[in-house]
PDB file of C-alpha atoms in Angstrom:
ATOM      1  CA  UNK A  86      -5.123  37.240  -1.150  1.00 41.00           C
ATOM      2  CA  UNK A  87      -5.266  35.353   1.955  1.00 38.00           C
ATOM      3  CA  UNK A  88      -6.882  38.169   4.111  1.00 41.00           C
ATOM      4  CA  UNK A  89     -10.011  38.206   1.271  1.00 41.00           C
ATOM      5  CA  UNK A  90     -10.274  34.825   1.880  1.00 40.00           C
ATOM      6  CA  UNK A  91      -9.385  33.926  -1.613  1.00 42.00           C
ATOM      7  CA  UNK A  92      -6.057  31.966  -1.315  1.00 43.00           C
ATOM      8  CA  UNK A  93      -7.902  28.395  -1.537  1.00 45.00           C
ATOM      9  CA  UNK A  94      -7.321  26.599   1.576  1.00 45.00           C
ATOM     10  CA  UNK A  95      -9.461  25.370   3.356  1.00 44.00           C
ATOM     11  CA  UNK A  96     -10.987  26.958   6.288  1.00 45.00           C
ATOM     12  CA  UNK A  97     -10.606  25.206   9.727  1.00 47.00           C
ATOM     13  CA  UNK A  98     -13.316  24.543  12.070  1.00 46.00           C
ATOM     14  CA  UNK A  99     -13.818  26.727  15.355  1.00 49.00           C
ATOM     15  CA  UNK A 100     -14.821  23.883  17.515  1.00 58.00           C
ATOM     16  CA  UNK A 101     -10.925  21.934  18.205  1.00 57.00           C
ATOM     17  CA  UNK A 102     -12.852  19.450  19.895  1.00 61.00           C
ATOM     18  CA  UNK A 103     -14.817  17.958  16.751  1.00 61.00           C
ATOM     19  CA  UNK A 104     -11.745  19.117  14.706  1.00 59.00           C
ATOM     20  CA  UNK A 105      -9.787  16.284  16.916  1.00 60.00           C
ATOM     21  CA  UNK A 106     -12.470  13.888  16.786  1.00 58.00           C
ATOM     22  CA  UNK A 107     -14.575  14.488  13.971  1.00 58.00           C
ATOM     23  CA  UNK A 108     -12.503  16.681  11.421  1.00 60.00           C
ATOM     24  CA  UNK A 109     -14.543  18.303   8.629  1.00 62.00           C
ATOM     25  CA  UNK A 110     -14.131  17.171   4.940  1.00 68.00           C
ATOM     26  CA  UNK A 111     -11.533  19.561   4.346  1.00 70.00           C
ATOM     27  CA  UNK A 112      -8.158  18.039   2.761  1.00 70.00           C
ATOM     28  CA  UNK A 113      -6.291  20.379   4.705  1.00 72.00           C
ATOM     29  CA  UNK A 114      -7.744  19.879   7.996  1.00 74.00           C
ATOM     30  CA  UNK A 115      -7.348  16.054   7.706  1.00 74.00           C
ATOM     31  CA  UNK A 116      -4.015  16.540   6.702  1.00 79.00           C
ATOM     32  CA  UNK A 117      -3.053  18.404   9.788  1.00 81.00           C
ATOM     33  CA  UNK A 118      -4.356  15.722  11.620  1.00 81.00           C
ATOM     34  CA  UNK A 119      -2.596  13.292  10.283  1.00 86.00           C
ATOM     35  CA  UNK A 120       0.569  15.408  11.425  1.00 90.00           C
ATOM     36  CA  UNK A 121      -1.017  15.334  14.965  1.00 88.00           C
ATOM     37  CA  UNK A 122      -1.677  11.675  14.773  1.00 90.00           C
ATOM     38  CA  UNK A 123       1.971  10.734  13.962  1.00 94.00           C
ATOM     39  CA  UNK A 124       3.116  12.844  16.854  1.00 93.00           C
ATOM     40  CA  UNK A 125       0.916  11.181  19.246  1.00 93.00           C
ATOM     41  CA  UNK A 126       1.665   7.968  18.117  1.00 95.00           C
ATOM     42  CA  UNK A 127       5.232   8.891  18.565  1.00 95.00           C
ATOM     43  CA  UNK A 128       4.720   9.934  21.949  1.00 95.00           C
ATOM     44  CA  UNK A 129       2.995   7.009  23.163  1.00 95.00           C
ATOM     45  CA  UNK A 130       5.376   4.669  21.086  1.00 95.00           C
ATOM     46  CA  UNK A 131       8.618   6.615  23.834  1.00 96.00           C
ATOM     47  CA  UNK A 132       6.730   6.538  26.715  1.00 95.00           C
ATOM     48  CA  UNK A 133       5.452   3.177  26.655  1.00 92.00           C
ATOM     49  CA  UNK A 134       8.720   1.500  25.564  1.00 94.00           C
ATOM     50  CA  UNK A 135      11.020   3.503  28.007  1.00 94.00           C
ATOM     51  CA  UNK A 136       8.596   2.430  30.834  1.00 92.00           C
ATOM     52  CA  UNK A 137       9.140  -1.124  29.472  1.00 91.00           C
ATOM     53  CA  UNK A 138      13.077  -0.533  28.991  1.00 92.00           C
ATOM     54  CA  UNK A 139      12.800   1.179  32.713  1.00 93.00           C
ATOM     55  CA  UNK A 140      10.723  -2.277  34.290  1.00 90.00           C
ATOM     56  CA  UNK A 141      13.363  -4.672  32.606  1.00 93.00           C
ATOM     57  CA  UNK A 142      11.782  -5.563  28.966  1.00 91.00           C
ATOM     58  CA  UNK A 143      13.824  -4.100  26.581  1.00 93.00           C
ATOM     59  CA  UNK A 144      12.444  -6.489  24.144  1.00 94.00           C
ATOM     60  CA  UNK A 145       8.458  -5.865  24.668  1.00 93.00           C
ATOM     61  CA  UNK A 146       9.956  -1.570  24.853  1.00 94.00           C
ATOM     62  CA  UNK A 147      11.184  -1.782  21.572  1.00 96.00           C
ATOM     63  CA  UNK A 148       8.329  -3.589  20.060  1.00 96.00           C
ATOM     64  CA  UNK A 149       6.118  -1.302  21.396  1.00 95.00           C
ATOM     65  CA  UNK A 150       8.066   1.772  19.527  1.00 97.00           C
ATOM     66  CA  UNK A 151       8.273  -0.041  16.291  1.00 97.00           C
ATOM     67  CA  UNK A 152       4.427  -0.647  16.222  1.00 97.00           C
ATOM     68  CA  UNK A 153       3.825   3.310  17.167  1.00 97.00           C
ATOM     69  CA  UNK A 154       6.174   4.493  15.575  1.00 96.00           C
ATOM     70  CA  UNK A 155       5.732   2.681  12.024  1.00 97.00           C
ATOM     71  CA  UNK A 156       1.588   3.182  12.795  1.00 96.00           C
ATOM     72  CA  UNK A 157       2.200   6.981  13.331  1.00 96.00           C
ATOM     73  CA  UNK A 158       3.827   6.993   9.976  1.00 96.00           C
ATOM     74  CA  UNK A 159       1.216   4.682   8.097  1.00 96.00           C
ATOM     75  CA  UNK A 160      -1.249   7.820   9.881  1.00 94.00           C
ATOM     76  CA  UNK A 161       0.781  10.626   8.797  1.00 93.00           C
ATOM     77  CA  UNK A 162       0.465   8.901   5.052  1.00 92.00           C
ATOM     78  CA  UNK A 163      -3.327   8.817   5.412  1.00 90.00           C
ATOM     79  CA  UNK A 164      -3.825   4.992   5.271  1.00 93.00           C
ATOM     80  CA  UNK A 165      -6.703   4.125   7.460  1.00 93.00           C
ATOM     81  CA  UNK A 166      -5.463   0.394   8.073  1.00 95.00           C
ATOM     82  CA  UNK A 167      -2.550   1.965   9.914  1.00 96.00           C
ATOM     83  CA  UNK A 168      -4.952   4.252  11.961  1.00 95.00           C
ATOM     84  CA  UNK A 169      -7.580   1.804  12.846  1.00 96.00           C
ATOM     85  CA  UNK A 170      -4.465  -0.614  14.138  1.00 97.00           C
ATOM     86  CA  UNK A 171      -2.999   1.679  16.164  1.00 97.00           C
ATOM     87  CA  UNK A 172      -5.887   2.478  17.487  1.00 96.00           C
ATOM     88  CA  UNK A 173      -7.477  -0.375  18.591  1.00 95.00           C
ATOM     89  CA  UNK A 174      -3.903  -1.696  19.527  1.00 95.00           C
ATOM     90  CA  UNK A 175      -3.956   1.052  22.314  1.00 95.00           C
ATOM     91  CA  UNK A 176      -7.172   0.231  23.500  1.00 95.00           C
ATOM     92  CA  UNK A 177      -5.970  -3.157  23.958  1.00 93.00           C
ATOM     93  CA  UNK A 178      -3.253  -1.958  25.913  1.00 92.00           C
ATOM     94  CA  UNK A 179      -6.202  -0.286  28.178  1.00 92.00           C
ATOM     95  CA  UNK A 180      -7.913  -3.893  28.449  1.00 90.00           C
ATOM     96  CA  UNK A 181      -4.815  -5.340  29.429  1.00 87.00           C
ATOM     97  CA  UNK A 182      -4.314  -2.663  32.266  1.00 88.00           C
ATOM     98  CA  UNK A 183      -7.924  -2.803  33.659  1.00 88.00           C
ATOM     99  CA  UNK A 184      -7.284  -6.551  33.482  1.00 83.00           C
ATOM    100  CA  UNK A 185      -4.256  -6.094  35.849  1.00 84.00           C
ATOM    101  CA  UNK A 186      -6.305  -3.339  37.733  1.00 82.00           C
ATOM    102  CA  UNK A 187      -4.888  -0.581  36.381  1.00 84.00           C
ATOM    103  CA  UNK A 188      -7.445   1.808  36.049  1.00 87.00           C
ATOM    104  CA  UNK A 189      -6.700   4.797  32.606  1.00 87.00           C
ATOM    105  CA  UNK A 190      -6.211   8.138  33.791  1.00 89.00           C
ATOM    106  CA  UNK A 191      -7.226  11.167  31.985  1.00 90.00           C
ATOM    107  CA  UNK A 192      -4.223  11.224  29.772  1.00 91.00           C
ATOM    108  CA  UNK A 193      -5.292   7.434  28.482  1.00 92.00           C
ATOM    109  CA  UNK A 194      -8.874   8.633  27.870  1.00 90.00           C
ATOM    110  CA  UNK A 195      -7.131  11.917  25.611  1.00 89.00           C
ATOM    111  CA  UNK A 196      -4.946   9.510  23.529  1.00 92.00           C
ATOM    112  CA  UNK A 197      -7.696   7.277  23.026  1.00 92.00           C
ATOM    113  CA  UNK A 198      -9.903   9.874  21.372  1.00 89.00           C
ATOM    114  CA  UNK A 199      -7.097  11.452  19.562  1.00 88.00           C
ATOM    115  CA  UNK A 200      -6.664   7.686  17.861  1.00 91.00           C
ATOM    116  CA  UNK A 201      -9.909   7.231  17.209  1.00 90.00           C
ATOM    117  CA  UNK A 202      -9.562  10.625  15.552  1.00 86.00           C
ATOM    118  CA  UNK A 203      -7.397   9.872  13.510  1.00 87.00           C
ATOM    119  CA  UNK A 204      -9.779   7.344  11.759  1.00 90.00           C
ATOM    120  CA  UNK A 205     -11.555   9.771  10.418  1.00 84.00           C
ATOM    121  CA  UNK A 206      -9.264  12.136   8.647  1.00 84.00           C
ATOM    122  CA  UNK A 207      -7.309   9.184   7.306  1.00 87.00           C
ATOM    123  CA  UNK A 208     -10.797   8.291   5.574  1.00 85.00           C
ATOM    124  CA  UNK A 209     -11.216  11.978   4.662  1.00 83.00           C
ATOM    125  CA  UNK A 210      -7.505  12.507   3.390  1.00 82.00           C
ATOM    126  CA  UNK A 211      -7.265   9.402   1.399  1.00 79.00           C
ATOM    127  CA  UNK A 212     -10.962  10.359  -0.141  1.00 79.00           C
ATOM    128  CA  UNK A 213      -8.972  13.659  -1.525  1.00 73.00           C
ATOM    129  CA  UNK A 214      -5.720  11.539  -2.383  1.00 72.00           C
ATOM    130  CA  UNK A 215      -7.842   9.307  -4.390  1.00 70.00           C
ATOM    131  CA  UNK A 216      -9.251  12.414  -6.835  1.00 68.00           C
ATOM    132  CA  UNK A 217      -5.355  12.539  -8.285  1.00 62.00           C
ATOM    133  CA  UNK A 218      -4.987  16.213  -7.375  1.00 60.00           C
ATOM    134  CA  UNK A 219      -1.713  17.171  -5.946  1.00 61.00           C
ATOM    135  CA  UNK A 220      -2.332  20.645  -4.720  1.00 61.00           C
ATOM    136  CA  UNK A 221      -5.436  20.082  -2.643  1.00 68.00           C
ATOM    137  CA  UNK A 222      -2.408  19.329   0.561  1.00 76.00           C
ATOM    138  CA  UNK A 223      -0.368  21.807   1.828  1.00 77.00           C
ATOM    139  CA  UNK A 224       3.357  21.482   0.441  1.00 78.00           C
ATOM    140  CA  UNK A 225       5.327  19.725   2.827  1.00 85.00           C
ATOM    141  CA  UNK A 226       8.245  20.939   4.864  1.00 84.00           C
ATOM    142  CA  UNK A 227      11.926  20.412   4.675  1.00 84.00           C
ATOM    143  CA  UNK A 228      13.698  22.835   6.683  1.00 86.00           C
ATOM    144  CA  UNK A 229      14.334  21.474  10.364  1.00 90.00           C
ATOM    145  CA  UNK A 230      15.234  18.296  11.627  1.00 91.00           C
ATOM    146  CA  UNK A 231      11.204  18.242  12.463  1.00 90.00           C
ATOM    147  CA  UNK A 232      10.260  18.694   9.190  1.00 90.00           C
ATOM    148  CA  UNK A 233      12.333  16.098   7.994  1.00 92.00           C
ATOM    149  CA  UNK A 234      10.685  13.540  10.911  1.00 93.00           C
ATOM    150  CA  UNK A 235       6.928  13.951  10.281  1.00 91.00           C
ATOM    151  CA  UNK A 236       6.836  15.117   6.709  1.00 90.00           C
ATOM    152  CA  UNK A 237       9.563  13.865   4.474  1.00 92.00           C
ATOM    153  CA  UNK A 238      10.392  10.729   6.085  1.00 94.00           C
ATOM    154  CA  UNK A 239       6.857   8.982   6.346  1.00 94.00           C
ATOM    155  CA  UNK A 240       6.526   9.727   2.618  1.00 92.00           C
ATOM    156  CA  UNK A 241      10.192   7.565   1.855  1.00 94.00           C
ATOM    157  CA  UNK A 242       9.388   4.579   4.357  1.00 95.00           C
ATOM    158  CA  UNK A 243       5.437   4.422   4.194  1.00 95.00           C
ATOM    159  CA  UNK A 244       5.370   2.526   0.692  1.00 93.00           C
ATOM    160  CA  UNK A 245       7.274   0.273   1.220  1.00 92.00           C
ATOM    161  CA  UNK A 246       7.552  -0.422   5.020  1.00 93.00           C
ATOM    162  CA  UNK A 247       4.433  -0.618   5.570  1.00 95.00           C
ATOM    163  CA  UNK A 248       4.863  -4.483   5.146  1.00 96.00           C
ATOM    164  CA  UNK A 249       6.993  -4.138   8.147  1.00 96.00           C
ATOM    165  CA  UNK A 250       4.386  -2.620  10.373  1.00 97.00           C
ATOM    166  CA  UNK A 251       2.038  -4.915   9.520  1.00 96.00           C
ATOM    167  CA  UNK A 252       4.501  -7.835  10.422  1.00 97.00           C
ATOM    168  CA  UNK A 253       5.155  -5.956  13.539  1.00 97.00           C
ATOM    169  CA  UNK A 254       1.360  -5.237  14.695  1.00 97.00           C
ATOM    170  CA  UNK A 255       1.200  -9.628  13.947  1.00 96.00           C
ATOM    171  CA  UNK A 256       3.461 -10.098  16.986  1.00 96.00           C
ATOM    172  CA  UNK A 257       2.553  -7.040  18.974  1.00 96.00           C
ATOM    173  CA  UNK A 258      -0.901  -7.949  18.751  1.00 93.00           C
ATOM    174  CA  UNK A 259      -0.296 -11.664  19.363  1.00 93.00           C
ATOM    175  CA  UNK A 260       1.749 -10.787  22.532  1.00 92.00           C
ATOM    176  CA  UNK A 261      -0.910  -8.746  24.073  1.00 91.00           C
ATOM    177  CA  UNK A 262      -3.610 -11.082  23.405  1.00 91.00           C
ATOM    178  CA  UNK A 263      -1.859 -13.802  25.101  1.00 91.00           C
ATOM    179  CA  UNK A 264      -0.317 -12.025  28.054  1.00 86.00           C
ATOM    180  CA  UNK A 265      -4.309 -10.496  28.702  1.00 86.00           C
ATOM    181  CA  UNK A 266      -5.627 -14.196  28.360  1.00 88.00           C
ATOM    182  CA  UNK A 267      -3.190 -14.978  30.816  1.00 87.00           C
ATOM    183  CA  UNK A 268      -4.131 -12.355  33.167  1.00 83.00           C
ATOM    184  CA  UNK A 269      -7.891 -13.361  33.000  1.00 82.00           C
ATOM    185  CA  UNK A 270      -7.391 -16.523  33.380  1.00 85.00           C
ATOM    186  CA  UNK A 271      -5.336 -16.276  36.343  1.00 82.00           C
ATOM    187  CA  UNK A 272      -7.943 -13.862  37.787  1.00 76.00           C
ATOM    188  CA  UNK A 273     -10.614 -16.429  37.702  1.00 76.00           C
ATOM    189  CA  UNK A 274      -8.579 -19.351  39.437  1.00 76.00           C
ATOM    190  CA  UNK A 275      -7.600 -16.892  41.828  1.00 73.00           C
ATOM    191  CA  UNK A 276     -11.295 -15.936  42.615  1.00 59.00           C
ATOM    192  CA  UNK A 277     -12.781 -19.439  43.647  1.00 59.00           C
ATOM    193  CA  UNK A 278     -10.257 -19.650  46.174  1.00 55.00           C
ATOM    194  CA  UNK A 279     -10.684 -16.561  48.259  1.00 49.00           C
ATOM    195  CA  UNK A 280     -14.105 -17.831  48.233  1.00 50.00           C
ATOM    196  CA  UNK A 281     -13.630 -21.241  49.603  1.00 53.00           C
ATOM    197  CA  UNK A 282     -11.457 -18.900  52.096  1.00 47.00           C
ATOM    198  CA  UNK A 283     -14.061 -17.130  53.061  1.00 54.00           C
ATOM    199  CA  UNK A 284     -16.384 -20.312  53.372  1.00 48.00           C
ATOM    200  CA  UNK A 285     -13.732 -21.941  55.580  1.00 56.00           C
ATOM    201  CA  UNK A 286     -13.307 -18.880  57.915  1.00 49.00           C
ATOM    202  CA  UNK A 287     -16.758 -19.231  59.766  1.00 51.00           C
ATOM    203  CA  UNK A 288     -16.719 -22.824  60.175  1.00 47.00           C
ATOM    204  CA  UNK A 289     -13.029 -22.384  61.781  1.00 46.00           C
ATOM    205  CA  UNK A 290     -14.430 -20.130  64.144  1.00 48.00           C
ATOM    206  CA  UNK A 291     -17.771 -22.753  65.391  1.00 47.00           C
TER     207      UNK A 291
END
């Protein structure tokens, strides 16, 4: 059946790059993506808090992987709140670093995009949830330990602990506006200063 093309899924696109970015209308396709998206967000959620573990905040580390880790889950059960939180929160992560003059490296830009991604098939995968019509998804696996992760376990927590991600992006997104505040603010009394250094300089020299 599935070499006449007459199985029923849905086809996938050719072009990965608009199937990451802008996936098609396909319930399929967006659910996929909402597999990648929970990865990612898992990913990001490690690295960033064993960095933060690693540079003495355990605190802020663990923070940071409840926020990705929770979001990637909200993503992998197609609610757009989730997505456009967790994506936004890692562009404020970005603001913070430029702010701190840490310029993103190619890696940053690829998780950004992936994020903002995952906007879109949220939108298109809750579109298709919202018909009532179990069997337009593919089933979902319980075999390995990595089924169990991105596919059985998002659909037991998501309901219900979503309230807990929310809480969580409160504080995490409280914290980072503060600290980049901070930052900015420090950056422009720091700035008037070198330039009264600069001023005093010459006339030291006369």
């Amino acid at each position: 059946m599935s070499t006449l093309g007459l199985d029923g899924r849905p086809e996938r696109e050719d072009n990965i790059i608009q199937r990451i970015f802008w996936p098609g209308n396909h319930a399929g396709e967006a659910d996929s993506l909402g597999q990648q998206g929970y990865w990612v967000c898992l990913f990001v959620g490690v690295i960033s808090a064993g960095i933060s573990i690693f540079t003495g905040h355990p605190v802020i580390g663990l923070l940071i992987f409840a926020f990705y880790w929770l979001g990637g889950m909200g993503v992998r059960e197609h609610s757009m709140l989730a997505a456009i939180i967790v994506a936004f929160g890692y562009i404020a992560t970005l603001v913070f670093a430029v702010a701190t003059r840490h310029l993103p490296g190619l890696l940053d830009v690829a998780i950004t995009v992936i994020l903002l991604g995952n906007i879109r098939g949220t939108y298109v995968a809750s579109s298709w949830s919202a018909k009532g019509d179990p069997e337009v998804f593919p089933d979902r696996m319980n075999v390995t330990a990595f089924d169990w992760l991105v596919d059985q376990l998002p659909a037991k927590f998501w309901p219900k602990g979503r309230y807990a991600f929310f809480f969580v992006s409160l504080i995490y997104g409280g914290l980072l506006t503060v600290g980049t505040v901070n930052v900015l603010r420090a950056s422009a009394a720091r700035a008037p200063q070198a330039d009264e250094l600069q001023l005093q300089l010459p006339a030291s020299n006369q």
